XYZ file of C-alpha atoms in Angstrom:
326
model
C 3.860 46.449 -58.466
C 7.317 47.271 -56.623
C 6.257 45.069 -53.451
C 5.703 41.712 -55.501
C 8.825 39.881 -57.253
C 9.336 39.683 -60.978
C 9.965 36.373 -62.496
C 9.931 34.558 -65.805
C 9.416 31.477 -66.702
C 9.825 28.957 -70.082
C 6.864 26.648 -70.695
C 6.556 23.913 -72.156
C 5.337 25.143 -75.321
C 8.395 27.191 -75.815
C 7.070 30.631 -74.738
C 8.446 32.768 -71.889
C 6.083 33.974 -69.336
C 6.763 37.634 -67.020
C 5.069 37.311 -63.596
C 4.906 38.958 -60.336
C 4.727 36.863 -56.986
C 3.893 37.923 -53.076
C 3.628 35.010 -50.847
C 0.755 34.720 -48.744
C 1.492 36.038 -45.020
C 1.067 32.350 -43.474
C 1.335 28.998 -45.715
C -2.209 28.337 -45.223
C -3.569 31.831 -46.630
C -4.600 31.138 -50.120
C -3.294 33.303 -53.267
C -5.074 35.095 -56.145
C -3.939 34.365 -59.169
C -4.987 37.620 -61.135
C -5.342 37.416 -65.019
C -5.697 40.838 -66.327
C -7.736 41.728 -70.226
C -7.130 43.677 -73.167
C -5.437 45.430 -73.358
C -3.508 45.844 -70.054
C -0.670 43.978 -68.477
C 0.088 42.483 -64.439
C 0.221 45.899 -63.127
C -3.478 46.488 -63.568
C -3.773 44.606 -60.526
C -1.486 47.207 -58.846
C -3.851 48.633 -56.330
C -5.693 45.153 -55.571
C -2.546 43.396 -54.687
C -0.816 46.015 -52.940
C -3.676 48.290 -51.162
C -6.345 45.021 -50.424
C -5.068 41.721 -51.015
C -1.938 41.605 -49.328
C -2.297 43.610 -46.369
C -4.950 41.069 -45.721
C -2.478 38.271 -45.792
C -3.347 36.705 -49.417
C -0.651 35.838 -52.013
C -0.710 37.175 -55.404
C 0.315 35.919 -58.742
C -0.523 38.734 -61.446
C 0.537 37.364 -64.869
C 1.398 39.341 -67.888
C -0.728 37.238 -70.647
C 0.263 35.800 -73.401
C 0.955 38.644 -75.920
C 1.666 41.415 -73.550
C 4.831 42.986 -71.732
C 7.361 41.017 -70.633
C 5.539 37.978 -72.116
C 6.049 36.156 -75.520
C 3.797 37.818 -78.433
C 3.346 34.899 -81.072
C 0.934 36.078 -83.640
C -0.333 32.409 -84.615
C -3.929 32.852 -83.116
C -4.097 29.019 -82.655
C -1.746 29.647 -79.987
C -3.927 31.598 -77.803
C -6.542 28.918 -77.299
C -7.722 28.651 -73.905
C -6.517 25.377 -73.766
C -3.191 25.849 -74.218
C -3.241 29.215 -71.747
C -4.542 27.290 -69.299
C -1.844 25.089 -69.432
C 0.322 27.541 -69.520
C -0.527 28.995 -66.012
C -0.670 25.615 -64.627
C 2.921 25.594 -65.234
C 3.534 28.700 -63.526
C 1.537 27.581 -60.777
C 3.708 24.071 -60.534
C 6.985 26.466 -60.709
C 5.417 28.225 -57.844
C 4.650 25.098 -55.754
C 1.107 25.875 -55.755
C -1.407 23.245 -55.744
C -4.385 25.358 -55.710
C -5.219 29.349 -56.094
C -8.224 31.896 -56.190
C -8.981 32.081 -60.066
C -9.616 36.273 -60.629
C -9.843 37.908 -64.138
C -11.027 40.695 -65.739
C -12.175 41.542 -69.449
C -10.287 38.433 -71.651
C -8.663 37.654 -68.310
C -11.523 36.809 -66.889
C -12.457 34.402 -70.001
C -9.090 33.058 -69.297
C -10.030 32.740 -65.488
C -13.288 31.081 -66.188
C -11.574 28.458 -68.421
C -8.448 27.793 -65.980
C -11.226 26.682 -63.805
C -13.255 24.997 -66.586
C -9.834 23.176 -67.424
C -8.011 22.628 -64.145
C -11.148 22.389 -61.350
C -8.945 20.393 -59.282
C -6.480 23.731 -59.006
C -9.052 26.441 -57.830
C -10.675 27.152 -54.779
C -12.717 30.195 -55.935
C -13.557 31.963 -59.087
C -13.622 35.935 -59.165
C -15.090 37.158 -62.792
C -14.611 40.950 -63.038
C -17.223 42.623 -65.444
C -16.932 39.364 -67.936
C -20.378 36.785 -67.084
C -19.323 33.413 -66.753
C -19.876 31.700 -70.194
C -19.581 28.092 -70.167
C -17.353 26.000 -72.619
C -19.691 25.576 -75.781
C -19.653 23.223 -78.800
C -20.721 25.386 -81.700
C -18.445 27.727 -83.544
C -18.547 31.502 -82.820
C -20.232 33.804 -85.214
C -19.853 37.418 -84.407
C -22.735 38.528 -86.663
C -25.065 36.610 -84.849
C -23.827 37.637 -81.714
C -23.972 41.600 -82.804
C -27.273 40.772 -84.009
C -28.296 39.152 -80.394
C -26.966 42.159 -78.213
C -28.712 44.690 -80.450
C -31.856 43.070 -80.020
C -31.331 42.816 -76.257
C -29.674 46.223 -75.747
C -30.373 48.318 -78.876
C -26.879 48.708 -79.905
C -24.216 46.065 -81.245
C -22.283 45.430 -77.925
C -19.275 43.754 -79.759
C -19.074 46.141 -83.033
C -15.120 46.696 -82.134
C -14.458 43.011 -82.657
C -14.952 43.319 -86.312
C -11.879 45.884 -86.688
C -9.456 43.769 -83.688
C -10.103 40.259 -85.412
C -9.792 41.361 -89.081
C -6.281 40.724 -91.055
C -4.687 43.793 -90.603
C -6.881 46.030 -87.612
C -3.889 45.937 -85.408
C -2.133 48.179 -87.726
C -5.144 50.772 -87.380
C -4.344 50.916 -83.395
C -0.716 51.258 -84.085
C -1.343 54.303 -85.947
C -2.850 55.973 -83.213
C -2.405 54.612 -79.510
C -3.293 57.849 -77.829
C -6.511 57.364 -79.600
C -7.091 53.647 -78.479
C -6.479 55.111 -74.797
C -9.161 58.017 -75.351
C -11.587 55.341 -76.714
C -11.095 52.611 -73.709
C -11.049 55.090 -70.764
C -13.712 57.701 -71.859
C -17.112 58.197 -70.254
C -18.945 54.824 -70.473
C -21.541 56.322 -72.523
C -18.983 57.584 -74.783
C -18.223 54.013 -75.787
C -22.066 54.154 -77.339
C -20.303 55.871 -80.099
C -17.173 54.601 -80.633
C -16.945 50.594 -79.596
C -19.951 49.597 -79.567
C -20.836 51.387 -83.032
C -20.650 49.871 -86.265
C -17.149 51.327 -87.357
C -17.063 53.634 -84.311
C -13.681 52.984 -83.024
C -12.168 52.425 -86.670
C -13.390 56.136 -87.707
C -12.048 57.208 -84.317
C -8.849 56.620 -85.006
C -8.713 56.733 -88.463
C -9.879 60.301 -88.497
C -7.334 61.186 -85.547
C -10.052 62.084 -83.220
C -9.319 62.712 -79.222
C -11.793 63.033 -76.241
C -11.878 63.510 -72.356
C -10.999 60.248 -70.269
C -12.423 59.601 -66.794
C -10.084 60.946 -63.856
C -8.431 57.700 -63.143
C -6.646 57.778 -66.409
C -3.807 59.623 -65.448
C -0.918 61.184 -67.638
C 1.246 58.968 -65.691
C -1.139 56.047 -67.250
C -1.330 57.890 -70.778
C 2.352 58.222 -70.866
C 3.199 54.180 -70.021
C 0.347 52.656 -72.149
C 1.756 54.921 -75.129
C 5.263 53.595 -74.461
C 4.175 49.625 -73.649
C 1.887 49.917 -77.225
C 4.801 51.819 -79.406
C 7.250 49.289 -78.492
C 5.355 46.608 -78.995
C 1.869 46.803 -80.975
C -1.123 45.734 -81.053
C -0.662 42.400 -83.589
C 0.130 40.050 -80.572
C -3.171 41.106 -78.541
C -5.204 41.216 -81.454
C -4.622 37.511 -81.486
C -7.308 36.912 -78.408
C -10.061 37.946 -80.654
C -8.885 36.508 -83.691
C -8.667 33.112 -81.644
C -12.308 33.408 -81.041
C -13.836 34.398 -84.034
C -11.332 32.085 -85.856
C -12.848 29.081 -83.880
C -9.860 28.120 -82.019
C -12.313 28.239 -78.552
C -15.007 26.377 -79.920
C -15.842 22.948 -79.088
C -14.141 23.275 -75.328
C -17.326 21.430 -74.105
C -15.693 18.296 -75.036
C -12.289 19.127 -73.573
C -12.575 20.605 -69.897
C -13.023 18.822 -67.060
C -16.103 20.949 -65.341
C -18.630 23.174 -66.764
C -20.770 23.915 -63.427
C -18.624 26.251 -61.227
C -18.760 24.038 -57.816
C -16.425 26.325 -55.837
C -17.512 29.876 -54.418
C -17.787 32.679 -57.074
C -17.693 36.059 -57.244
C -19.311 38.470 -60.337
C -18.268 41.666 -59.720
C -20.289 43.445 -62.779
C -20.341 47.399 -63.144
C -23.933 49.232 -63.834
C -22.365 51.390 -66.706
C -20.230 48.942 -68.386
C -21.614 48.951 -72.009
C -20.213 45.667 -73.363
C -20.209 43.595 -70.491
C -23.522 44.157 -69.391
C -23.790 43.374 -65.263
C -27.725 41.586 -66.044
C -25.997 39.103 -68.393
C -24.903 36.923 -65.613
C -28.608 36.109 -65.151
C -28.239 33.673 -68.002
C -25.466 31.377 -66.335
C -27.400 31.331 -62.920
C -30.784 30.605 -64.442
C -28.865 27.416 -65.948
C -27.776 26.230 -62.880
C -24.006 27.108 -63.472
C -22.992 29.074 -60.720
C -24.476 27.344 -57.590
C -22.400 29.040 -55.171
C -22.725 32.561 -56.699
C -22.287 36.090 -54.601
C -23.448 38.614 -57.100
C -22.117 42.351 -56.888
C -23.181 45.509 -59.062
C -20.767 48.571 -58.270
C -21.166 51.941 -59.987
C -18.439 52.503 -63.023
C -18.167 51.306 -66.651
C -15.714 48.709 -67.947
C -12.643 49.826 -65.780
C -15.006 50.025 -62.663
C -11.945 48.460 -60.867
C -9.913 51.726 -61.756
C -12.865 54.087 -61.197
C -14.074 52.563 -58.082
C -10.864 51.128 -56.886
C -11.618 50.949 -53.045
C -14.792 49.795 -53.382
C -13.857 46.852 -55.780
C -10.698 46.117 -53.872
C -12.836 45.657 -50.422
C -15.452 43.796 -52.452
C -12.969 41.020 -53.240
C -11.108 41.168 -50.040
C -14.955 41.027 -47.916
C -15.751 38.067 -50.136
C -12.494 35.786 -49.805
C -12.825 36.129 -45.903
C -16.578 35.384 -45.887
C -16.383 32.391 -48.323
C -12.750 30.848 -48.150
């Protein structure tokens, strides 16, 4: 991220955000707002930004999301409601005098990127969804048990089994106690997720039994060291609030609050064929409902962090779409 300028901003709800900015090569070129997921930081976008977006002339804003790295880490899940975090993002854009951006996100950041469009459609030129299929704002409470029953019916396993630990009151303590094990689980082979992330108590048992496993080749020793250093300092209490906010229904009943549910701007979905949680075929539901009339749907090889495992192809896919659609 050395080629981007690191900045901080105190937003109106008395929280501080850290973000990284690089202006576009020409004022008329769009800027891509890059939003990371769990449990990453703005640096997740280093390759996309420095190898692909900036050389192609696009501007970049990469945010340390609420609860992570250089940004405030409140422990009240209600503060992580999308209606509040999208307002934070709008204030960051105001600070950079940017009226409109491409909203791009991975994992939880993809959910936030989607909601940024839903709440602020007038500020979004295009939507890029990485791994997480479009989920329109709803008007019903979230039910984790029902969600896992549904995924078991369709996929043969409870894809969100790990949510029970991450959304529990003290679940973050289990992660804090074995940070290296968390790294092993998240960056293990996609098939290993069926025994850890997507198995009842799989994540909890792996961590409490101090297990370890091989990770994919992109997960280098420096990447592990940086991860361990960051979470030894910051812990998982704040990042777990993203899960608690949904399970405790701080994200429910958004349908009455947002401005748009149908994505009327060009959209790109980049799914990864071996992702066991965010199955790429799930985008079909939103397509069937007519929610993505301008969608480009691409499936690449890789698992949940396919944007690292297949980084060059991912970056080229995003830039090619930008050049074609915007």
